[in-house]
mmCIF file of C-alpha atoms in Angstrom:
data_model
loop_
_atom_site.group_PDB
_atom_site.id
_atom_site.type_symbol
_atom_site.label_atom_id
_atom_site.label_comp_id
_atom_site.label_asym_id
_atom_site.label_seq_id
_atom_site.Cartn_x
_atom_site.Cartn_y
_atom_site.Cartn_z
ATOM 1 C CA UNK A 3 -15.051 10.836 -5.196
ATOM 2 C CA UNK A 4 -15.371 7.047 -6.929
ATOM 3 C CA UNK A 5 -12.538 4.587 -5.878
ATOM 4 C CA UNK A 6 -11.346 2.180 -8.292
ATOM 5 C CA UNK A 7 -11.900 -1.443 -7.004
ATOM 6 C CA UNK A 8 -8.269 -2.208 -7.286
ATOM 7 C CA UNK A 9 -8.088 -0.217 -4.530
ATOM 8 C CA UNK A 10 -11.291 0.021 -2.745
ATOM 9 C CA UNK A 11 -9.562 -3.539 -2.423
ATOM 10 C CA UNK A 12 -6.436 -3.570 -0.624
ATOM 11 C CA UNK A 13 -6.771 -4.250 3.015
ATOM 12 C CA UNK A 14 -5.209 -1.830 5.288
ATOM 13 C CA UNK A 15 -1.741 -3.288 6.334
ATOM 14 C CA UNK A 16 -2.039 -4.695 10.401
ATOM 15 C CA UNK A 17 1.472 -4.164 10.987
ATOM 16 C CA UNK A 18 0.539 -0.211 11.283
ATOM 17 C CA UNK A 19 -2.598 -1.249 13.052
ATOM 18 C CA UNK A 20 -1.441 -2.241 15.990
ATOM 19 C CA UNK A 21 1.565 -0.460 15.846
ATOM 20 C CA UNK A 22 -0.602 2.831 15.517
ATOM 21 C CA UNK A 23 -2.536 1.525 19.093
ATOM 22 C CA UNK A 24 1.310 1.746 20.928
ATOM 23 C CA UNK A 25 2.418 4.592 19.362
ATOM 24 C CA UNK A 26 -0.585 6.282 19.970
ATOM 25 C CA UNK A 27 -0.537 4.379 24.597
ATOM 26 C CA UNK A 28 3.502 5.346 24.196
ATOM 27 C CA UNK A 29 2.332 9.150 23.760
ATOM 28 C CA UNK A 30 0.717 8.888 27.333
ATOM 29 C CA UNK A 31 3.168 7.560 29.314
ATOM 30 C CA UNK A 32 2.293 4.069 28.641
ATOM 31 C CA UNK A 33 5.007 1.768 29.228
ATOM 32 C CA UNK A 34 4.231 -0.237 26.186
ATOM 33 C CA UNK A 35 7.133 -3.389 25.056
ATOM 34 C CA UNK A 36 6.573 -3.129 20.660
ATOM 35 C CA UNK A 37 7.858 -6.550 19.109
ATOM 36 C CA UNK A 38 6.268 -4.719 16.487
ATOM 37 C CA UNK A 39 9.356 -2.996 14.349
ATOM 38 C CA UNK A 40 10.646 -4.649 11.197
ATOM 39 C CA UNK A 41 13.432 -2.876 10.829
ATOM 40 C CA UNK A 42 16.490 -2.640 12.668
ATOM 41 C CA UNK A 43 17.167 -0.177 16.235
ATOM 42 C CA UNK A 44 20.209 0.691 15.482
ATOM 43 C CA UNK A 45 21.165 4.030 13.780
ATOM 44 C CA UNK A 46 23.031 4.181 10.256
ATOM 45 C CA UNK A 47 26.719 4.080 10.490
ATOM 46 C CA UNK A 48 28.732 7.520 11.027
ATOM 47 C CA UNK A 49 30.422 6.138 7.769
ATOM 48 C CA UNK A 50 27.454 6.583 5.525
ATOM 49 C CA UNK A 51 25.402 9.411 7.641
ATOM 50 C CA UNK A 52 29.093 10.998 6.264
ATOM 51 C CA UNK A 53 28.920 10.286 2.845
ATOM 52 C CA UNK A 54 25.503 11.623 2.657
ATOM 53 C CA UNK A 55 26.646 14.850 3.712
ATOM 54 C CA UNK A 56 29.871 14.009 1.460
ATOM 55 C CA UNK A 57 26.813 14.262 -1.343
ATOM 56 C CA UNK A 58 24.416 17.318 0.553
ATOM 57 C CA UNK A 59 27.984 19.918 0.293
ATOM 58 C CA UNK A 60 29.646 18.475 -3.220
ATOM 59 C CA UNK A 61 25.551 19.645 -4.529
ATOM 60 C CA UNK A 62 24.058 16.040 -5.574
ATOM 61 C CA UNK A 63 21.065 16.512 -4.891
ATOM 62 C CA UNK A 64 19.124 16.905 -8.550
ATOM 63 C CA UNK A 65 17.661 13.786 -10.461
ATOM 64 C CA UNK A 66 19.066 11.000 -11.365
ATOM 65 C CA UNK A 67 18.634 7.920 -14.359
ATOM 66 C CA UNK A 68 15.870 6.556 -13.252
ATOM 67 C CA UNK A 69 17.717 3.315 -13.231
ATOM 68 C CA UNK A 70 19.451 4.420 -10.200
ATOM 69 C CA UNK A 71 23.636 6.229 -10.646
ATOM 70 C CA UNK A 72 25.917 4.148 -12.572
ATOM 71 C CA UNK A 73 28.565 4.169 -9.766
ATOM 72 C CA UNK A 74 25.688 2.454 -7.587
ATOM 73 C CA UNK A 75 24.905 0.491 -10.358
ATOM 74 C CA UNK A 76 28.762 -1.105 -10.348
ATOM 75 C CA UNK A 77 28.823 -1.307 -6.192
ATOM 76 C CA UNK A 78 26.150 -3.560 -6.756
ATOM 77 C CA UNK A 79 26.545 -5.803 -9.514
ATOM 78 C CA UNK A 80 30.490 -6.001 -7.613
ATOM 79 C CA UNK A 81 28.232 -6.924 -4.621
ATOM 80 C CA UNK A 82 26.183 -9.524 -6.818
ATOM 81 C CA UNK A 83 29.376 -11.311 -7.365
ATOM 82 C CA UNK A 84 31.142 -10.932 -4.553
ATOM 83 C CA UNK A 85 29.016 -11.755 -1.736
ATOM 84 C CA UNK A 86 25.910 -14.295 -4.322
ATOM 85 C CA UNK A 87 28.742 -15.345 -6.985
ATOM 86 C CA UNK A 88 26.098 -13.655 -9.213
ATOM 87 C CA UNK A 89 27.802 -12.866 -12.602
ATOM 88 C CA UNK A 90 25.225 -9.217 -14.102
ATOM 89 C CA UNK A 91 26.152 -6.126 -15.133
ATOM 90 C CA UNK A 92 24.180 -2.426 -14.482
ATOM 91 C CA UNK A 93 22.091 -3.586 -17.264
ATOM 92 C CA UNK A 94 20.919 -5.481 -14.885
ATOM 93 C CA UNK A 95 19.903 -3.502 -12.361
ATOM 94 C CA UNK A 96 17.511 -1.320 -11.742
ATOM 95 C CA UNK A 97 17.504 1.198 -7.809
ATOM 96 C CA UNK A 98 14.580 2.037 -7.123
ATOM 97 C CA UNK A 99 12.796 3.828 -3.544
ATOM 98 C CA UNK A 100 12.867 0.741 -1.790
ATOM 99 C CA UNK A 101 12.783 -3.415 -1.787
ATOM 100 C CA UNK A 102 8.864 -2.446 -1.945
ATOM 101 C CA UNK A 103 8.859 -0.122 -4.439
ATOM 102 C CA UNK A 104 11.609 -3.158 -6.684
ATOM 103 C CA UNK A 105 8.362 -5.966 -5.809
ATOM 104 C CA UNK A 106 5.750 -4.267 -6.935
ATOM 105 C CA UNK A 107 7.066 -2.980 -10.293
ATOM 106 C CA UNK A 108 8.220 -6.307 -10.707
ATOM 107 C CA UNK A 109 4.988 -8.245 -10.832
ATOM 108 C CA UNK A 110 3.606 -5.135 -12.813
ATOM 109 C CA UNK A 111 5.515 -6.481 -15.518
ATOM 110 C CA UNK A 112 5.603 -9.512 -15.122
ATOM 111 C CA UNK A 113 2.112 -10.843 -14.287
ATOM 112 C CA UNK A 114 -1.461 -10.338 -16.787
ATOM 113 C CA UNK A 115 -4.284 -9.699 -15.536
ATOM 114 C CA UNK A 116 -5.607 -13.529 -14.468
ATOM 115 C CA UNK A 117 -1.899 -15.014 -13.929
ATOM 116 C CA UNK A 118 -1.436 -16.956 -10.919
ATOM 117 C CA UNK A 119 1.200 -16.448 -8.128
ATOM 118 C CA UNK A 120 2.584 -18.838 -5.752
ATOM 119 C CA UNK A 121 3.245 -17.388 -2.156
ATOM 120 C CA UNK A 122 4.303 -19.627 0.047
ATOM 121 C CA UNK A 123 2.565 -18.587 3.444
ATOM 122 C CA UNK A 124 3.372 -17.548 6.127
ATOM 123 C CA UNK A 125 4.312 -14.658 3.987
ATOM 124 C CA UNK A 126 4.892 -10.531 4.115
ATOM 125 C CA UNK A 127 1.651 -9.101 3.893
ATOM 126 C CA UNK A 128 2.628 -6.800 0.841
ATOM 127 C CA UNK A 129 2.923 -10.173 -1.162
ATOM 128 C CA UNK A 130 -0.907 -10.641 -1.348
ATOM 129 C CA UNK A 131 -1.811 -6.877 -2.082
ATOM 130 C CA UNK A 132 1.298 -6.009 -5.029
ATOM 131 C CA UNK A 133 0.324 -8.952 -6.748
ATOM 132 C CA UNK A 134 -3.622 -8.256 -7.102
ATOM 133 C CA UNK A 135 -2.223 -4.815 -8.224
ATOM 134 C CA UNK A 136 -1.208 -5.636 -10.660
ATOM 135 C CA UNK A 137 -3.657 -8.164 -11.870
ATOM 136 C CA UNK A 138 -2.744 -11.121 -10.528
ATOM 137 C CA UNK A 139 -4.256 -13.724 -8.774
ATOM 138 C CA UNK A 140 -2.344 -14.221 -5.184
ATOM 139 C CA UNK A 141 -2.053 -18.113 -4.242
ATOM 140 C CA UNK A 142 -0.688 -19.220 -0.506
ATOM 141 C CA UNK A 143 0.209 -22.524 -0.740
ATOM 142 C CA UNK A 144 0.490 -23.394 3.398
ATOM 143 C CA UNK A 145 3.087 -24.324 5.285
ATOM 144 C CA UNK A 146 3.458 -25.162 8.920
ATOM 145 C CA UNK A 147 6.044 -26.469 12.129
ATOM 146 C CA UNK A 148 5.846 -29.773 10.848
ATOM 147 C CA UNK A 149 7.391 -28.172 7.285
ATOM 148 C CA UNK A 150 10.117 -25.844 9.303
ATOM 149 C CA UNK A 151 7.734 -23.085 7.780
ATOM 150 C CA UNK A 152 9.120 -24.102 4.068
ATOM 151 C CA UNK A 153 7.978 -24.434 0.549
ATOM 152 C CA UNK A 154 7.110 -29.303 0.282
ATOM 153 C CA UNK A 155 8.284 -29.991 -3.067
ATOM 154 C CA UNK A 156 4.843 -32.107 -3.054
ATOM 155 C CA UNK A 157 2.733 -28.313 -2.606
ATOM 156 C CA UNK A 158 4.982 -26.314 -5.089
ATOM 157 C CA UNK A 159 3.364 -28.709 -7.561
ATOM 158 C CA UNK A 160 -0.197 -29.541 -6.026
ATOM 159 C CA UNK A 161 -0.537 -25.732 -6.879
ATOM 160 C CA UNK A 162 0.720 -25.100 -10.326
ATOM 161 C CA UNK A 163 -1.560 -24.589 -12.751
ATOM 162 C CA UNK A 164 -1.747 -23.604 -16.082
ATOM 163 C CA UNK A 165 -2.196 -20.096 -15.256
ATOM 164 C CA UNK A 166 0.702 -19.978 -12.347
ATOM 165 C CA UNK A 167 3.183 -17.610 -13.688
ATOM 166 C CA UNK A 168 5.556 -17.658 -10.822
ATOM 167 C CA UNK A 169 6.477 -17.718 -7.255
ATOM 168 C CA UNK A 170 8.069 -15.761 -4.908
ATOM 169 C CA UNK A 171 10.224 -17.252 -2.743
ATOM 170 C CA UNK A 172 11.868 -15.537 0.433
ATOM 171 C CA UNK A 173 15.276 -15.978 2.512
ATOM 172 C CA UNK A 174 15.043 -16.020 5.617
ATOM 173 C CA UNK A 175 11.859 -15.623 5.546
ATOM 174 C CA UNK A 176 8.943 -12.441 7.172
ATOM 175 C CA UNK A 177 7.473 -13.590 9.609
ATOM 176 C CA UNK A 178 9.138 -17.242 10.431
ATOM 177 C CA UNK A 179 12.579 -16.404 10.093
ATOM 178 C CA UNK A 180 13.173 -20.003 7.788
ATOM 179 C CA UNK A 181 16.125 -20.218 5.266
ATOM 180 C CA UNK A 182 15.908 -22.135 2.617
ATOM 181 C CA UNK A 183 18.695 -24.769 2.259
ATOM 182 C CA UNK A 184 21.318 -24.843 -1.250
ATOM 183 C CA UNK A 185 19.245 -28.642 -1.933
ATOM 184 C CA UNK A 186 15.605 -27.094 -1.247
ATOM 185 C CA UNK A 187 16.134 -24.183 -3.021
ATOM 186 C CA UNK A 188 17.163 -26.381 -6.154
ATOM 187 C CA UNK A 189 14.594 -28.070 -6.124
ATOM 188 C CA UNK A 190 12.430 -25.935 -6.280
ATOM 189 C CA UNK A 191 14.464 -24.200 -9.383
ATOM 190 C CA UNK A 192 13.434 -27.372 -10.863
ATOM 191 C CA UNK A 193 10.050 -26.978 -10.656
ATOM 192 C CA UNK A 194 10.054 -23.647 -11.849
ATOM 193 C CA UNK A 195 12.175 -24.927 -14.986
ATOM 194 C CA UNK A 196 8.985 -27.976 -15.823
ATOM 195 C CA UNK A 197 6.462 -25.481 -15.340
ATOM 196 C CA UNK A 198 8.334 -22.775 -17.283
ATOM 197 C CA UNK A 199 7.431 -20.757 -13.742
ATOM 198 C CA UNK A 200 8.921 -17.384 -13.020
ATOM 199 C CA UNK A 201 10.914 -16.628 -9.801
ATOM 200 C CA UNK A 202 11.421 -13.904 -7.607
ATOM 201 C CA UNK A 203 13.167 -15.003 -4.680
ATOM 202 C CA UNK A 204 13.602 -11.867 -1.878
ATOM 203 C CA UNK A 205 16.781 -11.418 -0.219
ATOM 204 C CA UNK A 206 16.792 -8.439 1.688
ATOM 205 C CA UNK A 207 17.041 -10.459 5.368
ATOM 206 C CA UNK A 208 20.491 -12.366 3.208
ATOM 207 C CA UNK A 209 23.010 -11.266 6.123
ATOM 208 C CA UNK A 210 20.676 -12.411 9.476
ATOM 209 C CA UNK A 211 21.080 -15.707 9.471
ATOM 210 C CA UNK A 212 22.330 -18.023 12.684
ATOM 211 C CA UNK A 213 23.144 -21.241 14.399
ATOM 212 C CA UNK A 214 25.480 -21.588 11.110
ATOM 213 C CA UNK A 215 22.140 -21.899 8.300
ATOM 214 C CA UNK A 216 23.854 -20.312 5.149
ATOM 215 C CA UNK A 217 22.454 -17.370 3.242
ATOM 216 C CA UNK A 218 21.726 -19.010 -1.893
ATOM 217 C CA UNK A 219 20.420 -17.307 -3.756
ATOM 218 C CA UNK A 220 18.182 -19.614 -6.353
ATOM 219 C CA UNK A 221 20.202 -17.855 -8.934
ATOM 220 C CA UNK A 222 22.863 -20.223 -8.642
ATOM 221 C CA UNK A 223 21.575 -23.256 -8.332
ATOM 222 C CA UNK A 224 20.390 -23.994 -11.698
ATOM 223 C CA UNK A 225 20.575 -22.458 -15.368
ATOM 224 C CA UNK A 226 16.621 -22.583 -15.736
ATOM 225 C CA UNK A 227 16.842 -20.190 -12.709
ATOM 226 C CA UNK A 228 19.603 -17.734 -13.308
ATOM 227 C CA UNK A 229 18.032 -16.356 -16.619
ATOM 228 C CA UNK A 230 14.724 -16.323 -15.370
ATOM 229 C CA UNK A 231 15.343 -15.022 -11.452
ATOM 230 C CA UNK A 232 14.742 -12.325 -10.505
ATOM 231 C CA UNK A 233 16.271 -10.619 -7.250
ATOM 232 C CA UNK A 234 14.952 -8.463 -4.644
ATOM 233 C CA UNK A 235 17.254 -6.434 -2.498
ATOM 234 C CA UNK A 236 18.033 -3.125 -0.567
ATOM 235 C CA UNK A 237 20.071 -1.290 2.171
ATOM 236 C CA UNK A 238 17.218 -1.195 4.114
ATOM 237 C CA UNK A 239 17.870 -4.896 6.766
ATOM 238 C CA UNK A 240 21.042 -4.965 6.139
ATOM 239 C CA UNK A 241 22.572 -1.321 7.453
ATOM 240 C CA UNK A 242 20.127 -0.087 9.292
ATOM 241 C CA UNK A 243 19.242 2.349 6.460
ATOM 242 C CA UNK A 244 15.288 1.613 6.371
ATOM 243 C CA UNK A 245 14.330 5.199 6.745
ATOM 244 C CA UNK A 246 17.095 5.985 3.678
ATOM 245 C CA UNK A 247 14.345 4.398 0.550
ATOM 246 C CA UNK A 248 16.777 1.640 -1.144
ATOM 247 C CA UNK A 249 16.327 -0.636 -2.995
ATOM 248 C CA UNK A 250 17.396 -2.655 -5.850
ATOM 249 C CA UNK A 251 16.083 -5.409 -8.104
ATOM 250 C CA UNK A 252 18.886 -7.082 -10.160
ATOM 251 C CA UNK A 253 16.708 -9.331 -13.494
ATOM 252 C CA UNK A 254 17.362 -10.495 -16.937
ATOM 253 C CA UNK A 255 18.202 -7.580 -18.991
ATOM 254 C CA UNK A 256 14.204 -7.100 -20.765
ATOM 255 C CA UNK A 257 12.569 -6.986 -17.637
ATOM 256 C CA UNK A 258 15.060 -4.520 -15.651
ATOM 257 C CA UNK A 259 14.695 -2.676 -19.409
ATOM 258 C CA UNK A 260 10.718 -2.703 -18.330
ATOM 259 C CA UNK A 261 10.966 -2.610 -15.234
ATOM 260 C CA UNK A 262 13.072 0.925 -15.384
ATOM 261 C CA UNK A 263 10.551 1.636 -17.917
ATOM 262 C CA UNK A 264 7.008 1.743 -15.514
ATOM 263 C CA UNK A 265 9.993 3.214 -12.292
ATOM 264 C CA UNK A 266 9.814 6.463 -15.390
ATOM 265 C CA UNK A 267 6.135 6.537 -14.931
ATOM 266 C CA UNK A 268 5.483 6.440 -11.011
ATOM 267 C CA UNK A 269 8.383 6.851 -8.901
ATOM 268 C CA UNK A 270 11.617 8.503 -10.731
ATOM 269 C CA UNK A 271 14.601 7.735 -9.692
ATOM 270 C CA UNK A 272 15.396 6.576 -6.042
ATOM 271 C CA UNK A 273 16.712 9.432 -3.827
ATOM 272 C CA UNK A 274 19.808 11.426 -5.201
ATOM 273 C CA UNK A 275 21.674 11.959 -1.341
ATOM 274 C CA UNK A 276 20.630 8.097 -0.345
ATOM 275 C CA UNK A 277 22.223 6.903 -3.721
ATOM 276 C CA UNK A 278 25.202 7.651 -2.443
ATOM 277 C CA UNK A 279 25.238 7.145 0.703
ATOM 278 C CA UNK A 280 24.603 3.722 -0.354
ATOM 279 C CA UNK A 281 27.340 3.233 -3.057
ATOM 280 C CA UNK A 282 29.498 3.189 0.177
ATOM 281 C CA UNK A 283 26.976 1.383 2.216
ATOM 282 C CA UNK A 284 27.143 -1.533 -0.770
ATOM 283 C CA UNK A 285 30.873 -1.051 -1.534
ATOM 284 C CA UNK A 286 32.970 -1.072 1.877
ATOM 285 C CA UNK A 287 32.763 -3.800 3.353
ATOM 286 C CA UNK A 288 32.519 -3.167 6.790
ATOM 287 C CA UNK A 289 32.189 -5.357 10.151
ATOM 288 C CA UNK A 290 28.639 -3.438 10.609
ATOM 289 C CA UNK A 291 26.313 -6.158 8.995
ATOM 290 C CA UNK A 292 28.195 -9.198 10.912
ATOM 291 C CA UNK A 293 28.236 -7.373 14.212
ATOM 292 C CA UNK A 294 24.243 -6.011 13.519
ATOM 293 C CA UNK A 295 23.838 -10.128 13.143
ATOM 294 C CA UNK A 296 26.182 -11.021 15.538
ATOM 295 C CA UNK A 297 23.906 -8.905 18.484
ATOM 296 C CA UNK A 298 20.674 -10.173 16.858
ATOM 297 C CA UNK A 299 21.031 -13.979 17.464
ATOM 298 C CA UNK A 300 22.489 -13.006 21.512
ATOM 299 C CA UNK A 301 18.175 -11.152 21.481
ATOM 300 C CA UNK A 302 16.905 -14.020 19.826
ATOM 301 C CA UNK A 303 18.809 -16.494 21.968
ATOM 302 C CA UNK A 304 17.824 -14.877 24.135
ATOM 303 C CA UNK A 305 13.971 -14.914 23.622
ATOM 304 C CA UNK A 306 14.158 -17.990 23.220
ATOM 305 C CA UNK A 307 14.828 -19.092 25.621
ATOM 306 C CA UNK A 308 12.341 -17.362 27.272
ATOM 307 C CA UNK A 309 9.883 -18.518 25.339
ATOM 308 C CA UNK A 310 10.217 -22.073 26.387
ATOM 309 C CA UNK A 311 9.352 -20.299 29.475
ATOM 310 C CA UNK A 312 6.068 -20.414 28.730
ATOM 311 C CA UNK A 313 3.450 -23.090 28.510
ATOM 312 C CA UNK A 314 0.969 -23.417 26.444
ATOM 313 C CA UNK A 315 2.873 -21.593 23.121
ATOM 314 C CA UNK A 316 4.227 -23.199 20.290
ATOM 315 C CA UNK A 317 7.641 -21.841 18.227
ATOM 316 C CA UNK A 318 10.682 -22.529 15.825
ATOM 317 C CA UNK A 319 13.398 -21.626 16.069
ATOM 318 C CA UNK A 320 13.906 -19.283 13.734
ATOM 319 C CA UNK A 321 16.745 -18.719 11.594
ATOM 320 C CA UNK A 322 17.676 -15.906 9.953
ATOM 321 C CA UNK A 323 15.380 -12.640 10.055
ATOM 322 C CA UNK A 324 14.299 -11.116 13.227
ATOM 323 C CA UNK A 325 11.432 -12.970 14.013
ATOM 324 C CA UNK A 326 9.776 -15.531 15.610
ATOM 325 C CA UNK A 327 6.379 -16.320 14.893
ATOM 326 C CA UNK A 328 4.827 -18.661 17.696
ATOM 327 C CA UNK A 329 1.642 -20.700 17.518
ATOM 328 C CA UNK A 330 -1.093 -19.080 20.129
ATOM 329 C CA UNK A 331 -4.260 -21.117 19.530
ATOM 330 C CA UNK A 332 -4.095 -23.354 22.611
ATOM 331 C CA UNK A 333 -5.550 -20.219 23.547
ATOM 332 C CA UNK A 334 -8.285 -19.037 21.203
ATOM 333 C CA UNK A 335 -11.659 -19.461 22.395
ATOM 334 C CA UNK A 336 -10.884 -18.269 26.436
ATOM 335 C CA UNK A 337 -11.728 -14.922 27.539
ATOM 336 C CA UNK A 338 -9.428 -11.973 29.016
ATOM 337 C CA UNK A 339 -12.253 -9.017 30.981
ATOM 338 C CA UNK A 340 -14.889 -10.578 29.581
ATOM 339 C CA UNK A 341 -13.732 -10.070 26.276
ATOM 340 C CA UNK A 342 -13.459 -13.833 23.950
ATOM 341 C CA UNK A 343 -10.016 -14.534 21.819
ATOM 342 C CA UNK A 344 -11.359 -15.672 18.518
ATOM 343 C CA UNK A 345 -8.761 -15.540 17.186
ATOM 344 C CA UNK A 346 -4.610 -13.691 16.448
ATOM 345 C CA UNK A 347 -6.606 -10.081 16.369
ATOM 346 C CA UNK A 348 -8.391 -10.208 19.193
ATOM 347 C CA UNK A 349 -5.340 -12.231 20.933
ATOM 348 C CA UNK A 350 -2.754 -9.016 19.614
ATOM 349 C CA UNK A 351 -5.353 -6.019 20.739
ATOM 350 C CA UNK A 352 -6.343 -8.252 24.249
ATOM 351 C CA UNK A 353 -2.650 -8.700 24.947
ATOM 352 C CA UNK A 354 -2.132 -4.753 24.516
ATOM 353 C CA UNK A 355 -3.704 -3.471 27.540
ATOM 354 C CA UNK A 356 -1.203 -6.328 29.296
ATOM 355 C CA UNK A 357 1.233 -3.010 27.623
ATOM 356 C CA UNK A 358 2.822 -5.434 25.112
ATOM 357 C CA UNK A 359 2.333 -5.060 21.144
ATOM 358 C CA UNK A 360 2.630 -7.974 18.522
ATOM 359 C CA UNK A 361 1.704 -8.594 15.631
ATOM 360 C CA UNK A 362 -1.864 -10.766 14.482
ATOM 361 C CA UNK A 363 -0.368 -13.864 12.120
ATOM 362 C CA UNK A 364 -3.338 -13.810 10.526
ATOM 363 C CA UNK A 365 -1.249 -10.770 8.334
ATOM 364 C CA UNK A 366 0.185 -13.304 7.287
ATOM 365 C CA UNK A 367 -1.683 -15.890 6.597
ATOM 366 C CA UNK A 368 -1.684 -18.019 9.692
ATOM 367 C CA UNK A 369 -4.719 -16.973 11.991
ATOM 368 C CA UNK A 370 -3.252 -19.406 15.285
ATOM 369 C CA UNK A 371 -0.215 -16.977 15.448
ATOM 370 C CA UNK A 372 1.871 -13.406 15.999
ATOM 371 C CA UNK A 373 5.223 -12.205 15.423
ATOM 372 C CA UNK A 374 7.299 -11.199 17.497
ATOM 373 C CA UNK A 375 10.075 -8.803 16.926
ATOM 374 C CA UNK A 376 13.443 -8.840 18.535
ATOM 375 C CA UNK A 377 14.825 -5.239 16.592
ATOM 376 C CA UNK A 378 13.989 -4.402 21.078
ATOM 377 C CA UNK A 379 16.769 -4.461 23.537
ATOM 378 C CA UNK A 380 17.657 -7.287 26.163
ATOM 379 C CA UNK A 381 15.591 -5.832 29.053
ATOM 380 C CA UNK A 382 12.246 -5.486 26.735
ATOM 381 C CA UNK A 383 11.962 -8.790 25.281
ATOM 382 C CA UNK A 384 12.063 -9.782 29.641
ATOM 383 C CA UNK A 385 9.556 -7.422 30.243
ATOM 384 C CA UNK A 386 8.067 -8.538 27.095
ATOM 385 C CA UNK A 387 7.417 -12.347 27.835
ATOM 386 C CA UNK A 388 6.541 -11.986 31.728
ATOM 387 C CA UNK A 389 4.013 -9.577 30.565
ATOM 388 C CA UNK A 390 3.141 -12.511 27.732
ATOM 389 C CA UNK A 391 3.170 -15.008 30.370
ATOM 390 C CA UNK A 392 1.300 -13.127 33.216
ATOM 391 C CA UNK A 393 -1.613 -12.125 30.403
ATOM 392 C CA UNK A 394 -1.753 -15.733 29.667
ATOM 393 C CA UNK A 395 -2.531 -16.687 33.094
ATOM 394 C CA UNK A 396 -5.283 -13.968 33.044
ATOM 395 C CA UNK A 397 -7.368 -16.213 30.431
ATOM 396 C CA UNK A 398 -10.175 -17.821 31.889
ATOM 397 C CA UNK A 399 -11.776 -20.930 30.250
ATOM 398 C CA UNK A 400 -15.853 -20.344 28.371
#
């Protein structure tokens, strides 16, 4: 059968490919340290699980309104006011089968064929594919360690053309852990206003911030941004609920209405039981997210300390999320077991032979780097970095 050009052009997820290889080795009984997971390794809190069980017993297993049950939309409205200082109504909210679903639906709602979308890179691998599927043009704008892996105003302005329709901001950022300051986001909002751009703000990691940094939603910073920003969020990272598949967006009413209409013909409503569990997660402001963030902070500090002992690599300590982005380009051109390392993919493949799995930076738009997730135990962090250090010492110059 013939595959459409749009879908045929989609690049397979490098993250999933590396994870699959690591899992295959684990099934063989190999002791693989996998720094690959983009999800917390903690279980969903018991009080949320109990709420799901109650929903099942109460027969809450039928279809719901496409945009979400009223109880969950109300909880999200209250959360946005409580945590983010944003006034909205249930009409601004659309609940989805994960933040990824919300992102794709809003891309389709905002982008015409040929419209350009600016994305700071390194950035999450899915943005580019979703923009292309929606008929848009992905415009990566390079950031660097020098800029803190954050978009500069000069680079932003230089990337704007008459076809530019939107900008995506992800703070805290996957894969770099960069967190934008209030001033940086305000400047971005002003440039967006000057050029009449939509702002898509991916805030899925908002609870995971370190070193005294603070999360700001760009929608709160200027009148224009408050009327022209779509906020993407969900329960996956903050409440260890990745498999529950609940995301949501908060958008201007006309955008939310359009997304709800499209969702009605794609996914329909998100999982009913998961929605009821998410009401409890969002409305009951427990200490779970803060406790999880503290534990990740301990692992982050350990990982930073261990990486600082490794010669030849460069990295910035991440300010948020649960990743560190490491420049390993100093080792390109060297060989491992007779195979030349030419970039992040061949580096990751070779490292996997030493039973350490990492994600190549090429997937995020920076082939000089690899991404490590510290959603693993402290013991595995030490073991994994020891193996990386030993691996680098085995590399031979050509």
